[in-house]
mmCIF file with all atom_site columns, C-alpha atoms in Angstrom:
data_model
loop_
_atom_site.group_PDB
_atom_site.id
_atom_site.type_symbol
_atom_site.label_atom_id
_atom_site.label_alt_id
_atom_site.label_comp_id
_atom_site.label_asym_id
_atom_site.label_entity_id
_atom_site.label_seq_id
_atom_site.pdbx_PDB_ins_code
_atom_site.Cartn_x
_atom_site.Cartn_y
_atom_site.Cartn_z
_atom_site.occupancy
_atom_site.B_iso_or_equiv
_atom_site.pdbx_formal_charge
_atom_site.auth_seq_id
_atom_site.auth_comp_id
_atom_site.auth_asym_id
_atom_site.auth_atom_id
_atom_site.pdbx_PDB_model_num
ATOM 1   C CA . UNK A 1 1   ? 23.598 -6.525  -19.950 1.00 62.00 ? 1   UNK A CA 1
ATOM 2   C CA . UNK A 1 2   ? 22.901 -3.216  -19.249 1.00 67.00 ? 2   UNK A CA 1
ATOM 3   C CA . UNK A 1 3   ? 19.566 -3.442  -20.950 1.00 70.00 ? 3   UNK A CA 1
ATOM 4   C CA . UNK A 1 4   ? 19.024 -6.629  -18.455 1.00 77.00 ? 4   UNK A CA 1
ATOM 5   C CA . UNK A 1 5   ? 20.189 -4.595  -15.437 1.00 77.00 ? 5   UNK A CA 1
ATOM 6   C CA . UNK A 1 6   ? 17.781 -1.501  -16.405 1.00 73.00 ? 6   UNK A CA 1
ATOM 7   C CA . UNK A 1 7   ? 14.942 -3.879  -17.042 1.00 75.00 ? 7   UNK A CA 1
ATOM 8   C CA . UNK A 1 8   ? 15.607 -5.858  -13.947 1.00 80.00 ? 8   UNK A CA 1
ATOM 9   C CA . UNK A 1 9   ? 15.907 -2.528  -11.451 1.00 78.00 ? 9   UNK A CA 1
ATOM 10  C CA . UNK A 1 10  ? 12.529 -1.160  -13.277 1.00 76.00 ? 10  UNK A CA 1
ATOM 11  C CA . UNK A 1 11  ? 10.404 -3.133  -10.717 1.00 83.00 ? 11  UNK A CA 1
ATOM 12  C CA . UNK A 1 12  ? 8.819  -0.797  -8.001  1.00 79.00 ? 12  UNK A CA 1
ATOM 13  C CA . UNK A 1 13  ? 9.998  -2.576  -4.924  1.00 85.00 ? 13  UNK A CA 1
ATOM 14  C CA . UNK A 1 14  ? 13.537 -2.591  -6.323  1.00 87.00 ? 14  UNK A CA 1
ATOM 15  C CA . UNK A 1 15  ? 13.344 1.260   -7.426  1.00 83.00 ? 15  UNK A CA 1
ATOM 16  C CA . UNK A 1 16  ? 12.480 2.081   -3.901  1.00 84.00 ? 16  UNK A CA 1
ATOM 17  C CA . UNK A 1 17  ? 15.567 -0.008  -2.548  1.00 89.00 ? 17  UNK A CA 1
ATOM 18  C CA . UNK A 1 18  ? 17.721 1.870   -4.990  1.00 87.00 ? 18  UNK A CA 1
ATOM 19  C CA . UNK A 1 19  ? 16.390 4.859   -3.573  1.00 81.00 ? 19  UNK A CA 1
ATOM 20  C CA . UNK A 1 20  ? 17.474 3.583   -0.138  1.00 83.00 ? 20  UNK A CA 1
ATOM 21  C CA . UNK A 1 21  ? 20.677 3.044   -1.433  1.00 86.00 ? 21  UNK A CA 1
ATOM 22  C CA . UNK A 1 22  ? 21.347 6.425   -3.335  1.00 80.00 ? 22  UNK A CA 1
ATOM 23  C CA . UNK A 1 23  ? 20.614 8.220   0.043   1.00 76.00 ? 23  UNK A CA 1
ATOM 24  C CA . UNK A 1 24  ? 22.519 6.045   2.601   1.00 79.00 ? 24  UNK A CA 1
ATOM 25  C CA . UNK A 1 25  ? 25.201 5.024   0.141   1.00 83.00 ? 25  UNK A CA 1
ATOM 26  C CA . UNK A 1 26  ? 25.586 1.714   2.194   1.00 89.00 ? 26  UNK A CA 1
ATOM 27  C CA . UNK A 1 27  ? 22.931 -0.116  3.759   1.00 91.00 ? 27  UNK A CA 1
ATOM 28  C CA . UNK A 1 28  ? 22.522 -3.816  4.945   1.00 91.00 ? 28  UNK A CA 1
ATOM 29  C CA . UNK A 1 29  ? 19.225 -5.528  3.985   1.00 90.00 ? 29  UNK A CA 1
ATOM 30  C CA . UNK A 1 30  ? 18.113 -5.191  7.692   1.00 90.00 ? 30  UNK A CA 1
ATOM 31  C CA . UNK A 1 31  ? 18.766 -1.461  7.562   1.00 90.00 ? 31  UNK A CA 1
ATOM 32  C CA . UNK A 1 32  ? 16.437 -1.245  4.406   1.00 90.00 ? 32  UNK A CA 1
ATOM 33  C CA . UNK A 1 33  ? 13.883 -3.280  5.665   1.00 90.00 ? 33  UNK A CA 1
ATOM 34  C CA . UNK A 1 34  ? 13.435 -0.813  8.492   1.00 88.00 ? 34  UNK A CA 1
ATOM 35  C CA . UNK A 1 35  ? 12.881 2.010   6.028   1.00 84.00 ? 35  UNK A CA 1
ATOM 36  C CA . UNK A 1 36  ? 10.728 -0.032  3.600   1.00 85.00 ? 36  UNK A CA 1
ATOM 37  C CA . UNK A 1 37  ? 8.513  -1.583  6.501   1.00 84.00 ? 37  UNK A CA 1
ATOM 38  C CA . UNK A 1 38  ? 5.677  -2.303  4.026   1.00 83.00 ? 38  UNK A CA 1
ATOM 39  C CA . UNK A 1 39  ? 7.603  -4.688  2.178   1.00 87.00 ? 39  UNK A CA 1
ATOM 40  C CA . UNK A 1 40  ? 8.000  -8.476  3.457   1.00 91.00 ? 40  UNK A CA 1
ATOM 41  C CA . UNK A 1 41  ? 11.304 -9.319  4.712   1.00 90.00 ? 41  UNK A CA 1
ATOM 42  C CA . UNK A 1 42  ? 11.346 -12.337 2.370   1.00 92.00 ? 42  UNK A CA 1
ATOM 43  C CA . UNK A 1 43  ? 10.269 -10.149 -0.527  1.00 93.00 ? 43  UNK A CA 1
ATOM 44  C CA . UNK A 1 44  ? 12.910 -7.688  0.026   1.00 93.00 ? 44  UNK A CA 1
ATOM 45  C CA . UNK A 1 45  ? 15.796 -10.331 0.239   1.00 93.00 ? 45  UNK A CA 1
ATOM 46  C CA . UNK A 1 46  ? 14.515 -11.685 -3.059  1.00 94.00 ? 46  UNK A CA 1
ATOM 47  C CA . UNK A 1 47  ? 14.396 -8.358  -4.739  1.00 94.00 ? 47  UNK A CA 1
ATOM 48  C CA . UNK A 1 48  ? 17.966 -7.648  -3.217  1.00 93.00 ? 48  UNK A CA 1
ATOM 49  C CA . UNK A 1 49  ? 19.234 -10.741 -4.540  1.00 93.00 ? 49  UNK A CA 1
ATOM 50  C CA . UNK A 1 50  ? 18.093 -9.786  -8.088  1.00 93.00 ? 50  UNK A CA 1
ATOM 51  C CA . UNK A 1 51  ? 19.525 -6.697  -7.755  1.00 92.00 ? 51  UNK A CA 1
ATOM 52  C CA . UNK A 1 52  ? 22.981 -7.959  -6.891  1.00 92.00 ? 52  UNK A CA 1
ATOM 53  C CA . UNK A 1 53  ? 22.806 -10.921 -9.855  1.00 91.00 ? 53  UNK A CA 1
ATOM 54  C CA . UNK A 1 54  ? 21.916 -8.203  -12.590 1.00 88.00 ? 54  UNK A CA 1
ATOM 55  C CA . UNK A 1 55  ? 24.868 -5.812  -11.527 1.00 86.00 ? 55  UNK A CA 1
ATOM 56  C CA . UNK A 1 56  ? 22.886 -2.716  -9.939  1.00 87.00 ? 56  UNK A CA 1
ATOM 57  C CA . UNK A 1 57  ? 24.057 -3.675  -6.506  1.00 91.00 ? 57  UNK A CA 1
ATOM 58  C CA . UNK A 1 58  ? 27.385 -4.875  -4.982  1.00 91.00 ? 58  UNK A CA 1
ATOM 59  C CA . UNK A 1 59  ? 28.038 -6.378  -1.313  1.00 91.00 ? 59  UNK A CA 1
ATOM 60  C CA . UNK A 1 60  ? 30.834 -4.373  -0.339  1.00 92.00 ? 60  UNK A CA 1
ATOM 61  C CA . UNK A 1 61  ? 31.163 -5.916  3.085   1.00 91.00 ? 61  UNK A CA 1
ATOM 62  C CA . UNK A 1 62  ? 30.273 -8.925  5.345   1.00 88.00 ? 62  UNK A CA 1
ATOM 63  C CA . UNK A 1 63  ? 30.085 -8.729  8.946   1.00 87.00 ? 63  UNK A CA 1
ATOM 64  C CA . UNK A 1 64  ? 29.514 -11.690 11.319  1.00 86.00 ? 64  UNK A CA 1
ATOM 65  C CA . UNK A 1 65  ? 26.383 -10.853 13.419  1.00 83.00 ? 65  UNK A CA 1
ATOM 66  C CA . UNK A 1 66  ? 25.364 -13.295 16.139  1.00 86.00 ? 66  UNK A CA 1
ATOM 67  C CA . UNK A 1 67  ? 26.580 -16.306 14.124  1.00 85.00 ? 67  UNK A CA 1
ATOM 68  C CA . UNK A 1 68  ? 25.041 -15.006 10.556  1.00 85.00 ? 68  UNK A CA 1
ATOM 69  C CA . UNK A 1 69  ? 26.343 -13.107 7.860   1.00 86.00 ? 69  UNK A CA 1
ATOM 70  C CA . UNK A 1 70  ? 25.134 -9.588  7.776   1.00 87.00 ? 70  UNK A CA 1
ATOM 71  C CA . UNK A 1 71  ? 25.809 -8.187  3.900   1.00 89.00 ? 71  UNK A CA 1
ATOM 72  C CA . UNK A 1 72  ? 26.584 -4.592  3.313   1.00 92.00 ? 72  UNK A CA 1
ATOM 73  C CA . UNK A 1 73  ? 25.209 -3.177  -0.225  1.00 92.00 ? 73  UNK A CA 1
ATOM 74  C CA . UNK A 1 74  ? 25.760 -0.245  -2.297  1.00 91.00 ? 74  UNK A CA 1
ATOM 75  C CA . UNK A 1 75  ? 25.131 0.844   -5.596  1.00 85.00 ? 75  UNK A CA 1
ATOM 76  C CA . UNK A 1 76  ? 27.486 -0.369  -8.278  1.00 83.00 ? 76  UNK A CA 1
ATOM 77  C CA . UNK A 1 77  ? 28.771 2.516   -10.510 1.00 74.00 ? 77  UNK A CA 1
ATOM 78  C CA . UNK A 1 78  ? 27.241 2.205   -13.972 1.00 62.00 ? 78  UNK A CA 1
ATOM 79  C CA . UNK A 1 79  ? 29.020 2.633   -17.229 1.00 53.00 ? 79  UNK A CA 1
ATOM 80  C CA . UNK A 1 80  ? 27.860 5.774   -19.254 1.00 51.00 ? 80  UNK A CA 1
ATOM 81  C CA . UNK A 1 81  ? 25.086 4.803   -21.821 1.00 47.00 ? 81  UNK A CA 1
ATOM 82  C CA . UNK A 1 82  ? 26.851 5.180   -25.355 1.00 47.00 ? 82  UNK A CA 1
ATOM 83  C CA . UNK A 1 83  ? 26.317 4.047   -28.778 1.00 45.00 ? 83  UNK A CA 1
ATOM 84  C CA . UNK A 1 84  ? 28.165 0.826   -28.055 1.00 55.00 ? 84  UNK A CA 1
ATOM 85  C CA . UNK A 1 85  ? 26.412 -0.097  -24.751 1.00 62.00 ? 85  UNK A CA 1
ATOM 86  C CA . UNK A 1 86  ? 22.813 0.442   -25.707 1.00 65.00 ? 86  UNK A CA 1
ATOM 87  C CA . UNK A 1 87  ? 20.733 1.775   -28.741 1.00 74.00 ? 87  UNK A CA 1
ATOM 88  C CA . UNK A 1 88  ? 19.876 5.638   -27.671 1.00 76.00 ? 88  UNK A CA 1
ATOM 89  C CA . UNK A 1 89  ? 15.999 4.896   -28.689 1.00 80.00 ? 89  UNK A CA 1
ATOM 90  C CA . UNK A 1 90  ? 15.967 1.666   -26.606 1.00 76.00 ? 90  UNK A CA 1
ATOM 91  C CA . UNK A 1 91  ? 17.726 3.547   -23.586 1.00 74.00 ? 91  UNK A CA 1
ATOM 92  C CA . UNK A 1 92  ? 15.187 6.225   -23.720 1.00 78.00 ? 92  UNK A CA 1
ATOM 93  C CA . UNK A 1 93  ? 12.250 3.733   -23.784 1.00 77.00 ? 93  UNK A CA 1
ATOM 94  C CA . UNK A 1 94  ? 13.595 2.176   -20.721 1.00 73.00 ? 94  UNK A CA 1
ATOM 95  C CA . UNK A 1 95  ? 14.260 5.587   -18.934 1.00 75.00 ? 95  UNK A CA 1
ATOM 96  C CA . UNK A 1 96  ? 10.767 6.588   -19.465 1.00 79.00 ? 96  UNK A CA 1
ATOM 97  C CA . UNK A 1 97  ? 9.291  3.276   -18.409 1.00 75.00 ? 97  UNK A CA 1
ATOM 98  C CA . UNK A 1 98  ? 11.520 3.308   -15.436 1.00 73.00 ? 98  UNK A CA 1
ATOM 99  C CA . UNK A 1 99  ? 10.365 6.930   -14.490 1.00 77.00 ? 99  UNK A CA 1
ATOM 100 C CA . UNK A 1 100 ? 6.493  5.776   -15.036 1.00 79.00 ? 100 UNK A CA 1
ATOM 101 C CA . UNK A 1 101 ? 6.895  2.388   -13.035 1.00 72.00 ? 101 UNK A CA 1
ATOM 102 C CA . UNK A 1 102 ? 8.635  4.477   -10.185 1.00 74.00 ? 102 UNK A CA 1
ATOM 103 C CA . UNK A 1 103 ? 5.667  6.595   -10.218 1.00 80.00 ? 103 UNK A CA 1
ATOM 104 C CA . UNK A 1 104 ? 3.132  4.087   -10.167 1.00 77.00 ? 104 UNK A CA 1
ATOM 105 C CA . UNK A 1 105 ? 4.998  2.416   -7.346  1.00 73.00 ? 105 UNK A CA 1
ATOM 106 C CA . UNK A 1 106 ? 5.298  5.792   -5.172  1.00 78.00 ? 106 UNK A CA 1
ATOM 107 C CA . UNK A 1 107 ? 1.494  6.619   -5.408  1.00 80.00 ? 107 UNK A CA 1
ATOM 108 C CA . UNK A 1 108 ? 0.845  2.806   -4.537  1.00 77.00 ? 108 UNK A CA 1
ATOM 109 C CA . UNK A 1 109 ? 2.920  3.044   -1.596  1.00 76.00 ? 109 UNK A CA 1
ATOM 110 C CA . UNK A 1 110 ? 1.776  6.694   -0.547  1.00 82.00 ? 110 UNK A CA 1
ATOM 111 C CA . UNK A 1 111 ? -1.938 5.414   -0.980  1.00 81.00 ? 111 UNK A CA 1
ATOM 112 C CA . UNK A 1 112 ? -1.603 2.228   0.910   1.00 77.00 ? 112 UNK A CA 1
ATOM 113 C CA . UNK A 1 113 ? -0.521 4.400   3.953   1.00 76.00 ? 113 UNK A CA 1
ATOM 114 C CA . UNK A 1 114 ? -3.615 4.526   6.414   1.00 78.00 ? 114 UNK A CA 1
ATOM 115 C CA . UNK A 1 115 ? -2.871 8.099   7.069   1.00 83.00 ? 115 UNK A CA 1
ATOM 116 C CA . UNK A 1 116 ? -2.774 9.346   3.649   1.00 85.00 ? 116 UNK A CA 1
ATOM 117 C CA . UNK A 1 117 ? -4.825 12.920  2.932   1.00 89.00 ? 117 UNK A CA 1
ATOM 118 C CA . UNK A 1 118 ? -4.293 14.023  -0.513  1.00 88.00 ? 118 UNK A CA 1
ATOM 119 C CA . UNK A 1 119 ? -6.012 17.509  0.184   1.00 92.00 ? 119 UNK A CA 1
ATOM 120 C CA . UNK A 1 120 ? -3.530 18.061  3.430   1.00 90.00 ? 120 UNK A CA 1
ATOM 121 C CA . UNK A 1 121 ? -0.602 16.863  1.576   1.00 89.00 ? 121 UNK A CA 1
ATOM 122 C CA . UNK A 1 122 ? -1.222 19.143  -1.541  1.00 91.00 ? 122 UNK A CA 1
ATOM 123 C CA . UNK A 1 123 ? -1.367 16.196  -4.097  1.00 89.00 ? 123 UNK A CA 1
ATOM 124 C CA . UNK A 1 124 ? -1.500 17.604  -7.560  1.00 88.00 ? 124 UNK A CA 1
ATOM 125 C CA . UNK A 1 125 ? -2.077 15.617  -10.971 1.00 87.00 ? 125 UNK A CA 1
ATOM 126 C CA . UNK A 1 126 ? -2.723 17.487  -13.969 1.00 87.00 ? 126 UNK A CA 1
ATOM 127 C CA . UNK A 1 127 ? -1.947 17.359  -17.946 1.00 88.00 ? 127 UNK A CA 1
ATOM 128 C CA . UNK A 1 128 ? -2.372 19.812  -20.508 1.00 89.00 ? 128 UNK A CA 1
ATOM 129 C CA . UNK A 1 129 ? -1.804 20.095  -24.232 1.00 90.00 ? 129 UNK A CA 1
ATOM 130 C CA . UNK A 1 130 ? -0.464 23.621  -25.182 1.00 91.00 ? 130 UNK A CA 1
ATOM 131 C CA . UNK A 1 131 ? -0.038 24.803  -28.440 1.00 92.00 ? 131 UNK A CA 1
ATOM 132 C CA . UNK A 1 132 ? 3.544  25.990  -28.579 1.00 93.00 ? 132 UNK A CA 1
ATOM 133 C CA . UNK A 1 133 ? 6.564  26.549  -31.245 1.00 94.00 ? 133 UNK A CA 1
ATOM 134 C CA . UNK A 1 134 ? 9.920  25.005  -30.382 1.00 93.00 ? 134 UNK A CA 1
ATOM 135 C CA . UNK A 1 135 ? 11.101 28.531  -29.174 1.00 96.00 ? 135 UNK A CA 1
ATOM 136 C CA . UNK A 1 136 ? 7.860  28.953  -26.698 1.00 96.00 ? 136 UNK A CA 1
ATOM 137 C CA . UNK A 1 137 ? 8.308  25.577  -25.138 1.00 93.00 ? 137 UNK A CA 1
ATOM 138 C CA . UNK A 1 138 ? 12.157 26.449  -24.581 1.00 94.00 ? 138 UNK A CA 1
ATOM 139 C CA . UNK A 1 139 ? 11.048 29.827  -22.762 1.00 96.00 ? 139 UNK A CA 1
ATOM 140 C CA . UNK A 1 140 ? 8.533  27.947  -20.893 1.00 94.00 ? 140 UNK A CA 1
ATOM 141 C CA . UNK A 1 141 ? 11.085 25.396  -19.821 1.00 93.00 ? 141 UNK A CA 1
ATOM 142 C CA . UNK A 1 142 ? 13.560 28.373  -18.955 1.00 95.00 ? 142 UNK A CA 1
ATOM 143 C CA . UNK A 1 143 ? 10.611 29.975  -16.966 1.00 95.00 ? 143 UNK A CA 1
ATOM 144 C CA . UNK A 1 144 ? 9.915  26.639  -14.899 1.00 93.00 ? 144 UNK A CA 1
ATOM 145 C CA . UNK A 1 145 ? 13.880 26.093  -14.368 1.00 92.00 ? 145 UNK A CA 1
ATOM 146 C CA . UNK A 1 146 ? 13.697 29.767  -12.817 1.00 94.00 ? 146 UNK A CA 1
ATOM 147 C CA . UNK A 1 147 ? 10.651 28.598  -10.473 1.00 93.00 ? 147 UNK A CA 1
ATOM 148 C CA . UNK A 1 148 ? 12.645 25.703  -9.660  1.00 88.00 ? 148 UNK A CA 1
ATOM 149 C CA . UNK A 1 149 ? 16.083 27.693  -8.702  1.00 90.00 ? 149 UNK A CA 1
ATOM 150 C CA . UNK A 1 150 ? 13.964 29.800  -6.456  1.00 92.00 ? 150 UNK A CA 1
ATOM 151 C CA . UNK A 1 151 ? 13.562 26.887  -4.192  1.00 90.00 ? 151 UNK A CA 1
ATOM 152 C CA . UNK A 1 152 ? 16.161 24.221  -5.029  1.00 84.00 ? 152 UNK A CA 1
ATOM 153 C CA . UNK A 1 153 ? 18.545 25.316  -2.402  1.00 84.00 ? 153 UNK A CA 1
ATOM 154 C CA . UNK A 1 154 ? 15.998 25.225  0.385   1.00 85.00 ? 154 UNK A CA 1
ATOM 155 C CA . UNK A 1 155 ? 17.398 23.565  3.781   1.00 86.00 ? 155 UNK A CA 1
ATOM 156 C CA . UNK A 1 156 ? 15.455 21.808  6.156   1.00 84.00 ? 156 UNK A CA 1
ATOM 157 C CA . UNK A 1 157 ? 13.102 23.959  7.961   1.00 90.00 ? 157 UNK A CA 1
ATOM 158 C CA . UNK A 1 158 ? 9.809  23.782  10.202  1.00 94.00 ? 158 UNK A CA 1
ATOM 159 C CA . UNK A 1 159 ? 6.966  23.254  7.642   1.00 91.00 ? 159 UNK A CA 1
ATOM 160 C CA . UNK A 1 160 ? 9.337  21.894  4.928   1.00 89.00 ? 160 UNK A CA 1
ATOM 161 C CA . UNK A 1 161 ? 8.928  18.395  3.766   1.00 84.00 ? 161 UNK A CA 1
ATOM 162 C CA . UNK A 1 162 ? 10.104 16.537  0.332   1.00 80.00 ? 162 UNK A CA 1
ATOM 163 C CA . UNK A 1 163 ? 7.990  17.348  -2.556  1.00 84.00 ? 163 UNK A CA 1
ATOM 164 C CA . UNK A 1 164 ? 8.239  15.310  -5.671  1.00 83.00 ? 164 UNK A CA 1
ATOM 165 C CA . UNK A 1 165 ? 7.564  17.213  -8.826  1.00 86.00 ? 165 UNK A CA 1
ATOM 166 C CA . UNK A 1 166 ? 7.548  15.135  -11.977 1.00 86.00 ? 166 UNK A CA 1
ATOM 167 C CA . UNK A 1 167 ? 7.444  17.076  -15.251 1.00 86.00 ? 167 UNK A CA 1
ATOM 168 C CA . UNK A 1 168 ? 7.464  14.903  -18.564 1.00 86.00 ? 168 UNK A CA 1
ATOM 169 C CA . UNK A 1 169 ? 7.120  16.857  -21.951 1.00 86.00 ? 169 UNK A CA 1
ATOM 170 C CA . UNK A 1 170 ? 5.984  14.578  -24.729 1.00 85.00 ? 170 UNK A CA 1
ATOM 171 C CA . UNK A 1 171 ? 4.972  15.005  -28.395 1.00 85.00 ? 171 UNK A CA 1
ATOM 172 C CA . UNK A 1 172 ? 1.399  14.956  -29.231 1.00 85.00 ? 172 UNK A CA 1
ATOM 173 C CA . UNK A 1 173 ? 0.665  12.397  -32.038 1.00 80.00 ? 173 UNK A CA 1
ATOM 174 C CA . UNK A 1 174 ? -1.423 14.107  -34.935 1.00 74.00 ? 174 UNK A CA 1
ATOM 175 C CA . UNK A 1 175 ? -4.316 12.490  -36.370 1.00 67.00 ? 175 UNK A CA 1
ATOM 176 C CA . UNK A 1 176 ? -4.311 11.875  -40.241 1.00 59.00 ? 176 UNK A CA 1
ATOM 177 C CA . UNK A 1 177 ? -6.136 14.985  -40.947 1.00 58.00 ? 177 UNK A CA 1
ATOM 178 C CA . UNK A 1 178 ? -3.036 17.028  -39.234 1.00 53.00 ? 178 UNK A CA 1
ATOM 179 C CA . UNK A 1 179 ? -4.869 18.069  -36.401 1.00 53.00 ? 179 UNK A CA 1
ATOM 180 C CA . UNK A 1 180 ? -3.945 17.420  -32.696 1.00 53.00 ? 180 UNK A CA 1
ATOM 181 C CA . UNK A 1 181 ? -6.710 15.719  -30.472 1.00 47.00 ? 181 UNK A CA 1
#
């Protein structure tokens, strides 16, 4: 059940809808559509139904508005992943796929805007393969953590805007000769 819910939620549009609910806590489909203006209304309702059907979102209130029923949604509390609910390797795989699909969706959304300017927006993409021992990698992460901690408590101010920083550390598969590519 949890696996199916995660797989359903992994769609880029649904991930954006989930983000809206994470920020707003409770929303109607109409309120969500006002924020996600690039998603056709019919598609938004279809995706919302899938999120409700899979158990990721709950309808918590129904209101009568001009003869129609307006449904208020919120994210459902999810059980913790455990050995019994899902294989940890499978959970990791779904988590990585979800992150990557979300990033692709975020970039697609950004690039679809007419006013996007990667240079002005300070868009940065890079990848590096470093030769590090486990201890050196831990120290590297500690240094990154210190840099994050300097700015994590920033409050809104003129010139400040949300910036998404995504870091993925993964092993590099060795070739048959034992050398890294």
